[in-house]
Coordinates of C-alpha atoms in Angstrom, one line a residue:
M1 CA 0.0 0.1 0.0
N2 CA 0.6 3.8 -0.7
I3 CA 0.4 6.0 2.5
I4 CA -0.1 9.4 1.8
V5 CA -0.5 12.0 4.9
S6 CA -2.6 14.5 3.7
D7 CA -1.8 18.8 3.8
E8 CA -4.8 19.2 6.4
I9 CA -3.2 16.5 8.9
K10 CA 0.1 17.7 8.7
A11 CA -1.0 21.0 9.1
V12 CA -2.7 20.4 12.7
C13 CA 0.1 17.9 13.5
P14 CA 3.6 18.3 11.7
P15 CA 5.5 16.1 13.8
F16 CA 3.0 13.0 12.8
V17 CA 4.4 10.2 12.2
G18 CA 3.1 6.5 11.2
A19 CA 4.3 3.0 11.0
C20 CA 2.3 0.2 8.5
V21 CA 3.1 -3.7 9.1
D22 CA 1.8 -5.4 6.2
A23 CA 1.5 -9.2 6.8
Q24 CA 0.4 -12.4 5.6
V25 CA -1.4 -14.2 8.1
V26 CA -3.6 -16.9 9.1
N27 CA -6.2 -16.2 11.8
T28 CA -7.7 -17.8 14.3
P29 CA -10.6 -17.8 16.9
Y30 CA -9.2 -17.8 19.7
S31 CA -5.4 -18.1 21.8
E32 CA -5.2 -18.9 25.3
A33 CA -1.7 -18.3 25.1
L34 CA -2.2 -15.0 23.8
W35 CA -5.4 -14.0 26.7
Q36 CA -2.8 -15.3 29.4
E37 CA -0.3 -11.7 28.3
I38 CA -3.5 -9.8 27.7
H39 CA -4.3 -10.2 31.6
Q40 CA -1.1 -9.6 32.6
A41 CA -1.0 -6.4 31.1
E42 CA -4.7 -5.5 32.5
E43 CA -3.1 -6.3 36.2
R44 CA -0.1 -3.8 35.1
F45 CA -2.7 -0.6 34.0
R46 CA -5.1 -1.6 37.1
S47 CA -2.0 -1.0 39.2
E48 CA -0.1 1.6 37.5
L49 CA -3.5 4.1 36.0
T50 CA -6.4 5.8 37.0
T51 CA -8.8 6.5 34.4
E52 CA -7.7 10.1 34.5
S53 CA -4.3 9.5 34.9
L54 CA -4.6 7.6 31.6
K55 CA -5.3 11.0 29.5
E56 CA -2.0 12.3 30.5
L57 CA 0.0 9.1 28.7
P58 CA 1.8 10.9 25.9
S59 CA 0.7 9.2 23.0
I60 CA -2.9 9.5 24.0
A61 CA -2.7 13.2 25.4
A62 CA -1.2 13.6 21.6
T63 CA -4.1 12.1 19.8
R64 CA -7.1 13.6 22.1
A65 CA -5.2 16.9 21.0
I66 CA -5.6 16.5 17.3
Y67 CA -9.1 15.4 18.0
K68 CA -9.9 19.0 19.5
K69 CA -7.6 20.9 17.0
C70 CA -9.8 19.0 14.2
G71 CA -13.0 19.8 16.1
K72 CA -14.1 16.6 17.8
D73 CA -14.4 16.2 21.7
P74 CA -11.8 13.7 22.6
S75 CA -14.0 12.9 25.7
R76 CA -17.1 11.7 23.4
Y77 CA -15.4 10.2 20.7
R78 CA -12.4 8.8 22.5
P79 CA -9.3 7.2 20.2
A80 CA -9.7 3.4 20.7
S81 CA -6.0 3.2 22.8
E82 CA -8.1 5.4 25.7
Q83 CA -11.6 3.2 25.2
L84 CA -9.1 0.2 25.6
I85 CA -7.5 0.7 28.7
R86 CA -10.4 2.6 30.4
R87 CA -12.6 -0.6 30.3
M88 CA -9.6 -2.5 31.9
L89 CA -9.5 0.6 34.7
Q90 CA -13.3 0.0 35.2
G91 CA -12.7 -3.9 36.0
K92 CA -14.2 -5.1 32.6
E93 CA -12.4 -7.6 30.3
L94 CA -11.4 -6.6 26.8
Y95 CA -13.5 -7.5 24.2
Q96 CA -12.7 -11.3 22.9
I97 CA -12.8 -11.1 18.8
D98 CA -10.4 -13.3 17.3
T99 CA -6.5 -13.8 17.9
L100 CA -5.8 -10.8 15.2
V101 CA -8.2 -8.7 16.5
D102 CA -7.0 -9.0 19.9
L103 CA -3.2 -8.9 19.9
I104 CA -3.7 -5.7 17.9
N105 CA -5.6 -4.6 20.9
L106 CA -2.6 -5.7 23.0
A107 CA -0.3 -4.0 21.0
S108 CA -2.4 -0.9 21.1
I109 CA -2.7 -0.5 25.3
T110 CA 0.5 -1.1 25.9
Y111 CA 2.1 2.1 24.1
G112 CA -1.5 3.9 24.1
Y113 CA -1.4 4.1 20.6
S114 CA -4.5 4.0 18.3
I115 CA -3.9 1.4 15.9
G116 CA -6.0 0.5 12.2
G117 CA -6.1 -3.1 11.6
F118 CA -7.7 -4.0 8.4
D119 CA -8.1 -7.0 5.7
A120 CA -6.2 -5.5 3.3
D121 CA -7.6 -7.7 0.5
R122 CA -11.0 -5.6 0.9
F123 CA -9.2 -1.9 0.2
V124 CA -10.5 -0.4 -3.3
G125 CA -6.7 0.9 -4.9
D126 CA -3.6 0.5 -3.8
T127 CA -3.5 3.8 -1.9
L128 CA -4.8 5.2 1.3
T129 CA -4.4 8.6 2.4
L130 CA -4.9 10.0 5.7
G131 CA -7.1 13.2 6.1
I132 CA -9.8 14.7 8.0
G133 CA -13.2 13.4 7.9
R134 CA -15.8 15.9 6.7
E135 CA -20.0 16.4 7.5
G136 CA -22.2 14.1 6.0
E137 CA -19.3 11.6 4.9
P138 CA -20.8 8.2 5.1
Y139 CA -19.2 6.4 7.7
E140 CA -20.0 2.7 9.5
G141 CA -18.1 2.0 12.4
I142 CA -17.3 -1.8 13.3
G143 CA -19.8 -2.7 15.9
R144 CA -21.4 0.9 15.9
G145 CA -23.2 1.7 12.9
P146 CA -23.1 4.9 11.2
L147 CA -20.5 7.1 13.0
N148 CA -20.0 11.0 12.6
I149 CA -16.4 11.1 11.7
A150 CA -16.4 14.7 11.1
G151 CA -13.1 16.2 12.7
L152 CA -11.6 12.9 13.2
P153 CA -8.7 11.9 11.4
V154 CA -9.7 9.5 8.7
Y155 CA -7.6 6.9 6.3
R156 CA -9.5 6.9 3.0
D157 CA -9.4 4.4 -0.1
T158 CA -10.2 4.9 -3.5
Q159 CA -14.3 4.1 -2.5
G160 CA -13.9 5.8 0.9
G161 CA -13.2 6.1 4.4
V162 CA -11.6 2.9 6.1
G163 CA -10.5 3.8 9.4
T164 CA -10.3 6.1 12.3
P165 CA -8.9 6.2 15.8
T166 CA -12.0 5.9 17.7
S167 CA -13.1 3.0 14.7
D168 CA -12.1 1.3 11.7
H169 CA -15.0 0.6 9.2
E170 CA -17.0 -2.5 8.8
R171 CA -16.1 -3.0 5.0
T172 CA -12.4 -3.9 5.4
K173 CA -12.5 -5.4 9.1
I174 CA -10.6 -8.1 10.0
T175 CA -12.3 -11.4 10.0
L176 CA -11.6 -15.5 10.2
G177 CA -11.1 -15.5 6.6
T178 CA -8.1 -12.6 6.3
R179 CA -5.2 -13.5 4.9
H180 CA -3.5 -10.1 4.1
L181 CA -3.2 -8.1 7.2
V182 CA -2.2 -4.4 6.9
V183 CA -1.8 -2.3 10.5
L184 CA -1.7 0.8 10.9
I185 CA 0.0 2.9 14.1
N186 CA -0.8 6.7 14.2
G187 CA 2.2 8.6 16.1
Y188 CA 0.2 12.1 16.9
D189 CA 3.2 12.4 19.5
G190 CA 5.9 12.2 16.7
N191 CA 7.8 9.7 18.7
Q192 CA 9.0 7.4 15.4
E193 CA 11.2 5.2 17.8
R194 CA 8.4 4.4 20.3
V195 CA 5.9 3.8 16.8
V196 CA 8.4 1.9 15.2
A197 CA 8.9 0.0 18.4
N198 CA 5.0 -0.7 18.3
A199 CA 5.3 -1.8 14.9
H200 CA 8.0 -4.5 16.1
F201 CA 6.0 -5.6 18.9
I202 CA 3.0 -6.6 16.4
Q203 CA 5.2 -8.5 14.3
Q204 CA 6.5 -10.3 17.5
L205 CA 2.6 -11.1 18.4
L206 CA 1.9 -11.9 15.0
Q207 CA 5.0 -14.8 14.9
R208 CA 4.1 -15.9 18.3
Y209 CA 0.3 -16.2 18.0
T210 CA -0.1 -16.8 14.3
Q211 CA 1.1 -18.7 11.4
S212 CA 3.2 -15.4 10.5
D213 CA 6.7 -14.3 9.9
G214 CA 5.4 -10.8 11.2
G215 CA 5.5 -9.2 7.3
T216 CA 7.3 -5.9 7.1
V217 CA 7.3 -2.6 8.5
V218 CA 7.3 0.7 6.5
V219 CA 7.4 3.8 8.4
Y220 CA 5.3 7.1 6.9
R221 CA 5.3 11.1 7.6

């Protein structure tokens, strides 16, 4: 995939840096070993964070700041990484979906970045462009139905939006049949070293819990 960061994103977030993990995979319904690792992360976060201090994590704080600059209330449309960690801090377990989605969620909570995971075979065209959602732009969030993405950062393929930091789109979601995985890590804090470390962590999880060599990583700005 070619990934373009639009001028409108660069205007509100000059230091933005992203990383793309592109891998061939075999998905499974559930991985007990993966969930043991997720439970360990849950225990760590509950001992270290509160729902208020969570907002101060650099990766989450930067994403919330971009929401405000783009015109979106980050407390109403929370970034996915914040949603996931808040859920754990409230004493709830993460949703169990399938191995690929579950490991991406683990990677998101570990580093605090909002991460998009996609079935790349469902993209239309070979280019994704990161821009800002417009009023009235149609978008169906996974498990959420129609979502107002005006003022949200959004990746679009030739057909339309496929991913925002709040929710990815139903059209390109990961399923048990997914064989070509693309994962996008959004570093609105501009910390390339940490974004790349997050990408490498995803590669390790893919090697550990799926039939994959971890694929390749490309950094984009």
